[in-house]
Short mmCIF file of C-alpha atoms and ligand atoms in Angstrom, two decimals:
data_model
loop_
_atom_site.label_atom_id
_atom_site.label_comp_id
_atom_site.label_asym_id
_atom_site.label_seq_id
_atom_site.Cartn_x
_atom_site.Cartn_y
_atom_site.Cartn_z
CA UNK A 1 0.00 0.00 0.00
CA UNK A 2 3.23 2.54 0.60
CA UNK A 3 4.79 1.67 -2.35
CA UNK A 4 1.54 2.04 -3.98
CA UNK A 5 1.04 5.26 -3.04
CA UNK A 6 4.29 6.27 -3.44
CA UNK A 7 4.62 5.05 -7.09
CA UNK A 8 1.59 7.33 -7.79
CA UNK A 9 2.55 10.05 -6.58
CA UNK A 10 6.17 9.34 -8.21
CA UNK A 11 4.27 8.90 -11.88
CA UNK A 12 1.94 12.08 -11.21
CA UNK A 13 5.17 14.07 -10.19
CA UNK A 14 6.85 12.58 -13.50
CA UNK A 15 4.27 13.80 -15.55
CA UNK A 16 4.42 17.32 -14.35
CA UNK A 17 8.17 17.76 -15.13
CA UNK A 18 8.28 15.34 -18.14
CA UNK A 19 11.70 14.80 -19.34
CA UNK A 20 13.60 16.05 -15.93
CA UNK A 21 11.82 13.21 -13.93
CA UNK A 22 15.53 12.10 -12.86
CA UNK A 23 16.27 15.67 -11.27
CA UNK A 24 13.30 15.35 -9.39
CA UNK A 25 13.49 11.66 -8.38
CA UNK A 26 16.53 13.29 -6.50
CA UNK A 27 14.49 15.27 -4.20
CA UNK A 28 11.50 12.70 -3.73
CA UNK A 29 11.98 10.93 -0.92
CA UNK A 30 10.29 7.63 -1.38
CA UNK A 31 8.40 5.48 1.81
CA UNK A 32 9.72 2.68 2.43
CA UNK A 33 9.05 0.61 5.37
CA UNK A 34 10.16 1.65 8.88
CA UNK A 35 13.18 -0.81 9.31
CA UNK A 36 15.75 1.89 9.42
CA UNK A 37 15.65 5.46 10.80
CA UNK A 38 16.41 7.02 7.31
CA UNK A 39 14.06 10.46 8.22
CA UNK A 40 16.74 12.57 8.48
CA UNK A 41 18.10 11.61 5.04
CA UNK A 42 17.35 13.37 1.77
CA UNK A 43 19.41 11.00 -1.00
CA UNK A 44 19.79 12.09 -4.30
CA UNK A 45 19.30 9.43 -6.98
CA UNK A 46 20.60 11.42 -10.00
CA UNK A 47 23.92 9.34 -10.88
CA UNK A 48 24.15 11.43 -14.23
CA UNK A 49 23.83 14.81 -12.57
CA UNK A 50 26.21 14.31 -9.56
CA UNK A 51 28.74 12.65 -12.19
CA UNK A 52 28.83 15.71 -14.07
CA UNK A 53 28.98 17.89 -11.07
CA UNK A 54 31.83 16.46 -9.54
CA UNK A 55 33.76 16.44 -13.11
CA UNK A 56 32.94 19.83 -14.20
CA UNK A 57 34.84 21.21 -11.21
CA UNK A 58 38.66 21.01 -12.30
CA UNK A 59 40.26 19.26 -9.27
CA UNK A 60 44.36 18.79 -10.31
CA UNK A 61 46.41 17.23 -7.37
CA UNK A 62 46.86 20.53 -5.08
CA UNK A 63 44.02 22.43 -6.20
CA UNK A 64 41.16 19.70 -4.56
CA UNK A 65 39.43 22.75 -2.24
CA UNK A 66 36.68 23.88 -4.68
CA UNK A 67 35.46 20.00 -5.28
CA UNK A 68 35.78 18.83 -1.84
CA UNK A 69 33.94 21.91 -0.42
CA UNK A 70 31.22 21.24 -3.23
CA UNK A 71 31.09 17.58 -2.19
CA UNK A 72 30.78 18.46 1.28
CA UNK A 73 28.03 20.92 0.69
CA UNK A 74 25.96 18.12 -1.48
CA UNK A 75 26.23 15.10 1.34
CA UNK A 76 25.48 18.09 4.19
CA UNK A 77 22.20 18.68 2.46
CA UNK A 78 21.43 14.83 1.93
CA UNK A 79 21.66 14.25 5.70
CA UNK A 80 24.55 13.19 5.84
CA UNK A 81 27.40 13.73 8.90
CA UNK A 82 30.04 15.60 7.19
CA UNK A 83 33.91 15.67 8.44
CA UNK A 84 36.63 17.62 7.06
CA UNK A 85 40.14 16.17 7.91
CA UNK A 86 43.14 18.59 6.67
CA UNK A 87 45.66 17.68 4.73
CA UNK A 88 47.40 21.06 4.00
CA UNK A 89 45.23 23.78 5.35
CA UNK A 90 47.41 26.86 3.71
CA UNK A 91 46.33 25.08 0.18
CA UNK A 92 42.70 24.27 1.31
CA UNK A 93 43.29 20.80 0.73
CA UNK A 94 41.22 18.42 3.21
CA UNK A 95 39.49 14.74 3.29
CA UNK A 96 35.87 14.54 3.39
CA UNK A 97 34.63 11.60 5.79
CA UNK A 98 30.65 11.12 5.91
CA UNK A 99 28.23 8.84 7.74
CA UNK A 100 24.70 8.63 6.75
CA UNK A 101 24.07 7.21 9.94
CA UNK A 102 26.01 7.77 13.96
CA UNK A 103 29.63 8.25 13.92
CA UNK A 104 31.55 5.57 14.69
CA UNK A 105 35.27 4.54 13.41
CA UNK A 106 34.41 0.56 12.83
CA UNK A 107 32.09 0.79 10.59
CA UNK A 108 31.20 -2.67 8.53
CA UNK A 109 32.46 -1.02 5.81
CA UNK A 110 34.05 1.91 3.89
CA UNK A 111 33.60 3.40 0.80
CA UNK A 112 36.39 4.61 -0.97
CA UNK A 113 38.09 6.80 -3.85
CA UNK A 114 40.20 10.00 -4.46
CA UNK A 115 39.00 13.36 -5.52
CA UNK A 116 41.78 14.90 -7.40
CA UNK A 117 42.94 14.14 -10.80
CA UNK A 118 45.91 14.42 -13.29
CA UNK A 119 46.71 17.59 -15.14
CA UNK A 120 45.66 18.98 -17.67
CA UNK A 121 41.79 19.98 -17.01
CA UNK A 122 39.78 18.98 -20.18
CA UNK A 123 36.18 20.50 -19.17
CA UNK A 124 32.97 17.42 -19.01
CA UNK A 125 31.31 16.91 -21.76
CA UNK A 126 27.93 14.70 -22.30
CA UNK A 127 27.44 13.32 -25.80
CA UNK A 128 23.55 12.42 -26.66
CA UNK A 129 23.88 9.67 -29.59
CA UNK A 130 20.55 10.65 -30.92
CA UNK A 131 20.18 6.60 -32.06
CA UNK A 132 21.08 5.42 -28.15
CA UNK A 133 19.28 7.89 -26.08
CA UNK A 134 20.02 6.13 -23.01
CA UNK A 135 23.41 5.37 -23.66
CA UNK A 136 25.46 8.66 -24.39
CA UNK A 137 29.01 8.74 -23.39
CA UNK A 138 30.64 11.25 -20.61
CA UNK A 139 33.81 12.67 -21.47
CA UNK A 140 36.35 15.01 -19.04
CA UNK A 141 39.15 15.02 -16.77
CA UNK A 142 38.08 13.05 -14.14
CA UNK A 143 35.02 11.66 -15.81
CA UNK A 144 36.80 7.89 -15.10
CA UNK A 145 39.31 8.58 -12.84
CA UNK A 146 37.60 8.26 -10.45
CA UNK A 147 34.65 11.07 -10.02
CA UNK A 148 33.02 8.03 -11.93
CA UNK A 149 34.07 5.77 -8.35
CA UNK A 150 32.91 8.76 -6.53
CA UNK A 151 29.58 9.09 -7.92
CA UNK A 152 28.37 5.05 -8.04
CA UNK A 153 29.38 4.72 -4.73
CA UNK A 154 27.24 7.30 -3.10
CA UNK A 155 24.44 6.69 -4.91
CA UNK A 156 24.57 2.96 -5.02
CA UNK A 157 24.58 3.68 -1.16
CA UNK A 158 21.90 6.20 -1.25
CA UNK A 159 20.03 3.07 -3.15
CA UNK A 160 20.68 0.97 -0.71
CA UNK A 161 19.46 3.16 2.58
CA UNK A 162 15.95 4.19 0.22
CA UNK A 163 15.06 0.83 -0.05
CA UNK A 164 16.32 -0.54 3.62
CA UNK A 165 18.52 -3.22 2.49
CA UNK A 166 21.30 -1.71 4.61
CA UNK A 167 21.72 0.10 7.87
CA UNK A 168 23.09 3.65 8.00
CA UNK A 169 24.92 2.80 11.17
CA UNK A 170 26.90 -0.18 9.07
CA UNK A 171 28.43 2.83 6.14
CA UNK A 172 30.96 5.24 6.18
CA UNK A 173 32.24 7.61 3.10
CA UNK A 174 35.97 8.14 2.66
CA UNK A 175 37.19 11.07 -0.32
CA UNK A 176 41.30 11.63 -0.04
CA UNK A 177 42.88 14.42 -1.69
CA UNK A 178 46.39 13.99 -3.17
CA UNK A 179 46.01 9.79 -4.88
CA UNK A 180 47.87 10.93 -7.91
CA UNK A 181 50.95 11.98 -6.38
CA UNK A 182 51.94 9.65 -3.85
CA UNK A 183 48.84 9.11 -1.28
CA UNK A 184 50.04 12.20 1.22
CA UNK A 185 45.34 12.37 1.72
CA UNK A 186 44.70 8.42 2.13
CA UNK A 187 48.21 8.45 4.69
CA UNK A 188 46.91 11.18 6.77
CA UNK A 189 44.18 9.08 6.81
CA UNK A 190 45.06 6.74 8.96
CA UNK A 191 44.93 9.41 11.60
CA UNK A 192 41.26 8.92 11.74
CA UNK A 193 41.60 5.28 13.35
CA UNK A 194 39.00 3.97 11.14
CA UNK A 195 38.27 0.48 11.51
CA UNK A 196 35.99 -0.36 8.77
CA UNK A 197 35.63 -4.32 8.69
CA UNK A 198 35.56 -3.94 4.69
CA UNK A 199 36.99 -1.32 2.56
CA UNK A 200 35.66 -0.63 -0.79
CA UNK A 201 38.82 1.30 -3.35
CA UNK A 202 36.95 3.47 -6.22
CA UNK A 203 39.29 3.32 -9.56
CA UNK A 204 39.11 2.47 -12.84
CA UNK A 205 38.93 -1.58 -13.17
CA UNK A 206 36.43 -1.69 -16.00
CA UNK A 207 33.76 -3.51 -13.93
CA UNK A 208 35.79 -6.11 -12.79
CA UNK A 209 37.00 -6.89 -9.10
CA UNK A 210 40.58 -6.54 -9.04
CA UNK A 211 42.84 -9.33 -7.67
CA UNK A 212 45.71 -7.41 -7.30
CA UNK A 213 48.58 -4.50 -8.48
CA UNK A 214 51.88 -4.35 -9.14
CA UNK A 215 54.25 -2.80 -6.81
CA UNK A 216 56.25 0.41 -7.13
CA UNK A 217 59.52 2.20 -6.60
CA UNK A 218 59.84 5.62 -7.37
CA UNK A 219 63.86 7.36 -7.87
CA UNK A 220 65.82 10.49 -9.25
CA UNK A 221 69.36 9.93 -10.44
CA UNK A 222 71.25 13.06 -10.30
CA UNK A 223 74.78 12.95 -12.10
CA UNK A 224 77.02 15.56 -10.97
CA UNK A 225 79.90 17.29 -13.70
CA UNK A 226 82.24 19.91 -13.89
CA UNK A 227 81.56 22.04 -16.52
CA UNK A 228 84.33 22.74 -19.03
CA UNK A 229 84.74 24.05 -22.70
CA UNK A 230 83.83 21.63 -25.29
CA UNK A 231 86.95 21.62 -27.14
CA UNK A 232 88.72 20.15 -23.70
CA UNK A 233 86.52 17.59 -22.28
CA UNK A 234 89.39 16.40 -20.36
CA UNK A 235 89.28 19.63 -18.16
CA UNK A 236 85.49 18.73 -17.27
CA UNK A 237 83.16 15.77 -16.75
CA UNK A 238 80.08 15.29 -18.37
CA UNK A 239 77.00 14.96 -15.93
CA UNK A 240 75.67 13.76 -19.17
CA UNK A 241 77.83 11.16 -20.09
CA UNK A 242 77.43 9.96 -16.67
CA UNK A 243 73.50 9.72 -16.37
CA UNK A 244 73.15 8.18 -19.63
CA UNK A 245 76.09 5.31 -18.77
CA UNK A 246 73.85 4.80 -15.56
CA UNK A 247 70.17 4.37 -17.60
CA UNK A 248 72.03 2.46 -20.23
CA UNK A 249 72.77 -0.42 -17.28
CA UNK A 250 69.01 0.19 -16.02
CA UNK A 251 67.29 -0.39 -19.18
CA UNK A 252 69.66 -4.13 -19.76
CA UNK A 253 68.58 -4.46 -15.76
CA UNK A 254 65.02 -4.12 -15.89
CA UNK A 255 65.19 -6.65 -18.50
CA UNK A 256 66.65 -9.08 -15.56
CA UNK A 257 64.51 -7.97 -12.48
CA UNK A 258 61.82 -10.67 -11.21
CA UNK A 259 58.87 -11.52 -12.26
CA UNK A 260 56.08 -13.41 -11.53
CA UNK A 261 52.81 -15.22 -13.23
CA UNK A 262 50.58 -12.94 -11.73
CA UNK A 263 51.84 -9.92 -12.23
CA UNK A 264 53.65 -10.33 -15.39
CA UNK A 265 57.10 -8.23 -16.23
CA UNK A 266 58.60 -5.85 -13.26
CA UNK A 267 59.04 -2.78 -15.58
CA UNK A 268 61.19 0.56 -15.67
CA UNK A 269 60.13 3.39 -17.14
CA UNK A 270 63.02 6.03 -17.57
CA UNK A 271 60.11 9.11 -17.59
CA UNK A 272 62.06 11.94 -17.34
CA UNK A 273 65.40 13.32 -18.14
CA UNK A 274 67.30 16.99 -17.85
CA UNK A 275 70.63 17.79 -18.27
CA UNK A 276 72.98 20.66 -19.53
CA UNK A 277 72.97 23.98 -21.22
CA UNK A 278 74.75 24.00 -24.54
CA UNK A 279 75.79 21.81 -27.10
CA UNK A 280 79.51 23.64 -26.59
CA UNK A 281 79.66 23.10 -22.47
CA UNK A 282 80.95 19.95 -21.19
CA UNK A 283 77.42 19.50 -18.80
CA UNK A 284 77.74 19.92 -15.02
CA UNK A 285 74.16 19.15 -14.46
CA UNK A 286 72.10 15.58 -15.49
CA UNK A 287 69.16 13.72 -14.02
CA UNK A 288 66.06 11.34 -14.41
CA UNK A 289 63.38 10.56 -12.83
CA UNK A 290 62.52 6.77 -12.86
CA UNK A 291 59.43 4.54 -11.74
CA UNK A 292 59.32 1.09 -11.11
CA UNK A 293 56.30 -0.97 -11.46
CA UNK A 294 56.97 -3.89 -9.49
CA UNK A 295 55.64 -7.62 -10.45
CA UNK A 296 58.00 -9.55 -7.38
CA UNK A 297 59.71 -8.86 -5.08
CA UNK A 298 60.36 -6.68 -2.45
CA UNK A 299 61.10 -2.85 -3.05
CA UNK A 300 64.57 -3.69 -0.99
CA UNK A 301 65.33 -6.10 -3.40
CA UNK A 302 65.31 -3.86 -6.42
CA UNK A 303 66.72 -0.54 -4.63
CA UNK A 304 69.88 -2.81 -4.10
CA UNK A 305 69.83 -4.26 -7.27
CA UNK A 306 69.45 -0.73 -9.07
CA UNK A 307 72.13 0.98 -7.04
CA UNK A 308 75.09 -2.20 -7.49
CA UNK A 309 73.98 -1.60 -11.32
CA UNK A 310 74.45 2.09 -11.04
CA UNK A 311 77.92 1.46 -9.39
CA UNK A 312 79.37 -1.02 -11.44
CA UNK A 313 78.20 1.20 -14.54
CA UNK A 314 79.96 4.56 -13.57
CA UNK A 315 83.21 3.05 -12.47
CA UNK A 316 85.25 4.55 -15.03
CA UNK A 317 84.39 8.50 -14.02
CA UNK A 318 85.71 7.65 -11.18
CA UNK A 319 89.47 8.47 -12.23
CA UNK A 320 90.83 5.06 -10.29
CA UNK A 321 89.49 5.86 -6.46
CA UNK A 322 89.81 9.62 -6.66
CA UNK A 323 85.94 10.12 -6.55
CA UNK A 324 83.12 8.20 -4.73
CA UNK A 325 79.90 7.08 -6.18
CA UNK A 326 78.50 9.85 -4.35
CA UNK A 327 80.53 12.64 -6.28
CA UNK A 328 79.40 11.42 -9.39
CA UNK A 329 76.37 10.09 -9.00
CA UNK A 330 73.43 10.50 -6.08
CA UNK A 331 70.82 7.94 -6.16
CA UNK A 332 67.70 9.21 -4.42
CA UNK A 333 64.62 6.66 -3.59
CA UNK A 334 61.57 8.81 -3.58
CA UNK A 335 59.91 6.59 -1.05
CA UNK A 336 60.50 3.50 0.19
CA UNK A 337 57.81 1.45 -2.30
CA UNK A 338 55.62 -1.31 -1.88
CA UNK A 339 55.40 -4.81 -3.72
CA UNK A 340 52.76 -6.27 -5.18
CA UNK A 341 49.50 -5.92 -3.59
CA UNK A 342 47.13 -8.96 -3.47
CA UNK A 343 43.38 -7.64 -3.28
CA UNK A 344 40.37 -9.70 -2.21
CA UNK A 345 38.04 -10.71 -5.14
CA UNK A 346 35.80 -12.88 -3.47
CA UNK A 347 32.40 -11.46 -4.12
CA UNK A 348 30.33 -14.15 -5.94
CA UNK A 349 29.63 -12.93 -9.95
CA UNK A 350 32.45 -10.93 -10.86
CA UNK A 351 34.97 -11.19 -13.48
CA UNK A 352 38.55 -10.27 -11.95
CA UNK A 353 41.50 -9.02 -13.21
CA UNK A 354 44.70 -7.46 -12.51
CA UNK A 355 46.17 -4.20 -12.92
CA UNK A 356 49.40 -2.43 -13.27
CA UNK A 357 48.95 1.05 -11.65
CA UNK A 358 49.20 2.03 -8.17
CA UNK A 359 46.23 2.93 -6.01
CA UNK A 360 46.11 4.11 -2.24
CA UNK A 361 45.59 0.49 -0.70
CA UNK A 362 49.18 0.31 0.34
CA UNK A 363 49.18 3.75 1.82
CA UNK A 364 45.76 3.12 3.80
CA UNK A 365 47.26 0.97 7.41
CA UNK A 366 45.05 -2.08 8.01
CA UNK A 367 43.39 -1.75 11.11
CA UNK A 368 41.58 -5.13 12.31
CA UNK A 369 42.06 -8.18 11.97
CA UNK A 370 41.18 -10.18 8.49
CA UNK A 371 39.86 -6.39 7.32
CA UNK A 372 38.77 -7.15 3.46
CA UNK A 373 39.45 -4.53 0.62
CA UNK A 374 38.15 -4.97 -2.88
CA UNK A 375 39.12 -2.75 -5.43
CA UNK A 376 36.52 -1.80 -8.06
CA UNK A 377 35.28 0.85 -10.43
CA UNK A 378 33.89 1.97 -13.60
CA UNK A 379 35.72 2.67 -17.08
CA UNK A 380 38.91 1.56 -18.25
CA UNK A 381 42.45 2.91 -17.01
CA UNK A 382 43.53 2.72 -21.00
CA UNK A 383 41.72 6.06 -21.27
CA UNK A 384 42.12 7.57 -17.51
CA UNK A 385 45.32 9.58 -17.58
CA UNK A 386 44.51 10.35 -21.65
CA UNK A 387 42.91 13.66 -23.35
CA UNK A 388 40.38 11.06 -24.30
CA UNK A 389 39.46 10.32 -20.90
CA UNK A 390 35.27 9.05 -21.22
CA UNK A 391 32.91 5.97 -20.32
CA UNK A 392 29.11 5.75 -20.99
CA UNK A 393 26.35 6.05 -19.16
CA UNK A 394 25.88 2.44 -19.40
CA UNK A 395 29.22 1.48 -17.88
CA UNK A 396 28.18 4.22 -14.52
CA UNK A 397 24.96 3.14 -14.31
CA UNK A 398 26.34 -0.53 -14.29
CA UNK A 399 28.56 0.16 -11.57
CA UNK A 400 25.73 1.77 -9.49
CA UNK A 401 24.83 -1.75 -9.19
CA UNK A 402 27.85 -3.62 -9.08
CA UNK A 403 28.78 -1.93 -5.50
CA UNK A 404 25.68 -2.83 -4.08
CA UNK A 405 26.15 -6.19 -4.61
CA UNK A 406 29.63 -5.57 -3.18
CA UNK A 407 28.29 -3.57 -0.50
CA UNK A 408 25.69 -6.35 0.32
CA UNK A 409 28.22 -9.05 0.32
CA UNK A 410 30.28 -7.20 2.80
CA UNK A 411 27.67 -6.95 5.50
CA UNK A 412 27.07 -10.60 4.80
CA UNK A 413 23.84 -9.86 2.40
C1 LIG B 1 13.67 8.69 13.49
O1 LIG B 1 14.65 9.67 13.82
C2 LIG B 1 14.12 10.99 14.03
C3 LIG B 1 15.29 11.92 14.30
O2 LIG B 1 16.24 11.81 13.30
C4 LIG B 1 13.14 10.96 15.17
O3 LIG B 1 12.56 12.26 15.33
C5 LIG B 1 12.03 9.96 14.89
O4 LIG B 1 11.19 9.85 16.01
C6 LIG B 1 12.62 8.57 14.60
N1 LIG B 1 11.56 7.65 14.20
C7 LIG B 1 11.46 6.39 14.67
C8 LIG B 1 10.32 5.59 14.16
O5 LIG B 1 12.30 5.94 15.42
C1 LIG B 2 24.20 19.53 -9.76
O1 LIG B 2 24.39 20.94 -9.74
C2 LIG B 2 23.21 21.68 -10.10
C3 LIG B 2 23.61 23.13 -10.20
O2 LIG B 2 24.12 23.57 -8.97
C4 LIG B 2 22.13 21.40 -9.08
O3 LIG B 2 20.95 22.09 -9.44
C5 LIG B 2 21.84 19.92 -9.02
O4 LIG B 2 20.93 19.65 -7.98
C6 LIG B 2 23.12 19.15 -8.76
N1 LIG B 2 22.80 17.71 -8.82
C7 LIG B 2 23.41 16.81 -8.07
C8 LIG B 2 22.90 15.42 -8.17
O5 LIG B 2 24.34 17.06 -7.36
C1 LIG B 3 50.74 3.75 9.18
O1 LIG B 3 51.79 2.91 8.78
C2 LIG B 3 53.03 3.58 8.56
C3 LIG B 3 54.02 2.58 8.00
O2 LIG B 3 54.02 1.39 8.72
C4 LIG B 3 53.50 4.20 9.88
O3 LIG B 3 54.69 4.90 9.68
C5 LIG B 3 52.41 5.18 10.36
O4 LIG B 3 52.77 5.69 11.63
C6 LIG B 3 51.06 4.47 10.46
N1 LIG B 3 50.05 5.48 10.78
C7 LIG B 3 49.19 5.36 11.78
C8 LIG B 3 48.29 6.52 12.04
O5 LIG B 3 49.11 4.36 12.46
C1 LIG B 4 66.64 18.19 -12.70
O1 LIG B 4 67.41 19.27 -13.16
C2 LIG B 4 66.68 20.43 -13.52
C3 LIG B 4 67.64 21.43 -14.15
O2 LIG B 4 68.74 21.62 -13.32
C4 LIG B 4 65.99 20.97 -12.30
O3 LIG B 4 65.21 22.10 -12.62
C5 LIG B 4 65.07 19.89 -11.76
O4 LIG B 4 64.46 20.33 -10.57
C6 LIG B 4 65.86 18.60 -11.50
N1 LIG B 4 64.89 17.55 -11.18
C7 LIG B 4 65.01 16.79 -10.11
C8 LIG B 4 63.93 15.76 -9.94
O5 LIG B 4 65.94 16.88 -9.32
C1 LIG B 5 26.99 2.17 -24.93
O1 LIG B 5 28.17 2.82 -25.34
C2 LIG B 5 29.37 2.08 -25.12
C3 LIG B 5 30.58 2.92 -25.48
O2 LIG B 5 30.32 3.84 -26.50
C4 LIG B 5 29.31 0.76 -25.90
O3 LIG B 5 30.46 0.00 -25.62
C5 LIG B 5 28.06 -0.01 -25.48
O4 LIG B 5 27.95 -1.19 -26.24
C6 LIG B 5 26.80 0.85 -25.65
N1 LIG B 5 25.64 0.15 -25.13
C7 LIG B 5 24.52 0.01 -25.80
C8 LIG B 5 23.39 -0.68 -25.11
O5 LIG B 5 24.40 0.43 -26.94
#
């Protein structure tokens, strides 16, 4: 008899505003029957609008404020409990935490997923194909990675509280700042002691669950010269010379570094390189900036392997024990790494997978005892970091979905 009544008034309301029916579904708050408190709740259900409201707000690592303080401001006004957590407050750059229900740190389980993005801001775009009209694509920095994660989650959990298949007491909402560039949101995190018995990660795994990611090892080589005139190398020494001997041994060493049947190849990508002024100074100045994507392993492992390489490589700059390694060359581990993370994948119905990029598992500290984390999202990583960066509507709305079921199977559903 609710429902009844609430589907008619649902159609009637429909009618009035024709076409925007999903706009107002947002503010409708449908009966449902009185197993949980959810009266102080007013959940949106427009995926499609909150997607595009999220991605149309540029949000590079270090510029997060004006899309976490509209985030905050859109969960405030659907009921939600709202925490900011500061990262760097001179920048204006904080995690959001939320409960739809009472506070509490060990929650059953906690949603997931990062709210800044790579450069360069490409604005969102929503393509109509007038022969699919409800299946357009969504296009925009951000639009997969991962304001797509961002948006399924909170309204596959608005879903879920509407139609009281889950508690709000058992849910928590986690946004970091900072995922692209190291984790510095997701390892202040840990300051908030939450003990969530499940954690749900929001990135691009094209629908899948994944089993698992490669590790990684982050480094700048900086090769130190003297500079000298061109026509007398012998008065100088190339920083040059000396960088590229090193990367020459790291390319034939990368070849040699473990791997495993899992994961694949360990890989080294040489990403970035500077060096010298002119083509007529001897350079005092060379250096790269190298990540490895690690398939085995520890990140111990391959530090010492890279810096023996790096040694044996330079030892003729050294003029026969006059220098050290250190005056020619300084090896600098950007962090200290992590191998190979295995993910749980155990959810019944899902295809899973494995994936090469880093995400903030590794940074977020497991906090109790036989605590799960799945890692799962919408679109395809192919196209995340790309100017081509899009999924459709189809793939969002399917992931709606696909974290309820994984939301359900965490609190044993
Ligand atoms: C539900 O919670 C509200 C406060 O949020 C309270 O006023 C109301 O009485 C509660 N209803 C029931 C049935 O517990
Ligand atoms: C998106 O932003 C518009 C403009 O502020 C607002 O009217 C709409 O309610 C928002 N929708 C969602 C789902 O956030
Ligand atoms: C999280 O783990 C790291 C590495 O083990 C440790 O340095 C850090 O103190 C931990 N943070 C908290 C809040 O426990
Ligand atoms: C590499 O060298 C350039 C030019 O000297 C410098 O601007 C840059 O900061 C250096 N990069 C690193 C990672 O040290
Ligand atoms: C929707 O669009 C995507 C990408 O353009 C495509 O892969 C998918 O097959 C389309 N779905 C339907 C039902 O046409």
């Amino acid at each position: 008899m609710r429902i009844a009544s609430a589907l008619l008034s649902f159609a009637a309301i429909s009618q009035t505003f024709g076409q925007n029916h999903e706009q107002d579904q947002a503010a409708l708050q449908l009966e449902t029957p009185n197993k949980h408190n959810n009266s102080h709740l007013k959940l949106t259900h427009d995926l499609i609008g909150l997607h595009a409201n999220l991605t149309s707000l540029e949000s590079i690592t270090g510029n997060e404020e004006g899309v976490g303080e509209w985030l905050v401001g859109s969960l405030t006004s659907q009921g939600y409990h709202v925490e900011k957590q500061y990262v760097d407050q001179k920048a204006g750059r904080f995690n959001i935490v939320a409960w739809p229900g009472k506070k509490q740190l060990d929650v059953q389980v906690l949603l997931t997923s990062h709210i800044d993005t790579v450069p360069p801001f490409y604005p969102y775009k929503h393509s109509k194909d007038p022969a699919e009209s409800d299946n357009s694509t969504l296009s925009g920095r951000g639009s997969v990675d991962a304001k797509a994660s961002v948006a399924a989650q909170i309204i596959a959990l608005n879903n879920l509280m509407s139609s009281s298949k889950i508690s709000p007491d058992s849910i928590a909402l986690l946004y970091v700042v900072g995922e692209e560039t190291g984790g510095d949101g997701m390892r202040a995190a840990n300051a908030l002691h939450l003990k969530p018995r499940t954690i749900i990660f929001g990135e691009p795994t094209e629908g899948k669950l994944a089993s698992g990611h490669k590790g990684n090892l982050g480094l700048v080589l900086t090769a130190k010269g003297k500079a000298a005139h061109s026509g007398y190398p012998w008065l100088g020494r190339s920083a040059n010379e000396v960088l590229v001997t090193a990367l020459s041994a790291l390319m034939s060493l990368g070849e040699t570094l473990p791997s495993s049947e899992k994961y694949g190849v360990t890989t080294l990508n040489i990403g970035k390189i500077q060096g010298g002024v002119a083509a007529n100074v001897i350079s005092q100045d060379a250096n790269a900036t190298i990540a490895v994507r690690i398939a085995s392993g520890t990140p111990a492992f391959i530090r010492d392997e890279i810096t023996k390489t790096i040694h044996h490589a330079i030892r003729p700059f050294l003029q026969d024990g006059k220098l050290t390694h250190q005056d020619v060359i300084e090896i600098s581990f950007t962090s200290a790494g992590y191998g190979p993370v295995a993910i749980d994948h155990d959810v019944p119905d899902f295809e899973s997978m494995t994936v090469n990029y880093g995400t903030d598992i590794p940074n977020f500290n497991q906090t109790a005892e036989g605590q799960k984390r799945y890692l799962y999202g919408p679109g395809s990583i192919l196209v995340a970091h790309s100017d081509h960066e899009m999924l459709s509507e189809e793939e969002l709305r399917g992931a709606v979905g696909d974290y309820e079921k994984i939301i359900l199977h965490a609190v044993g559903k």
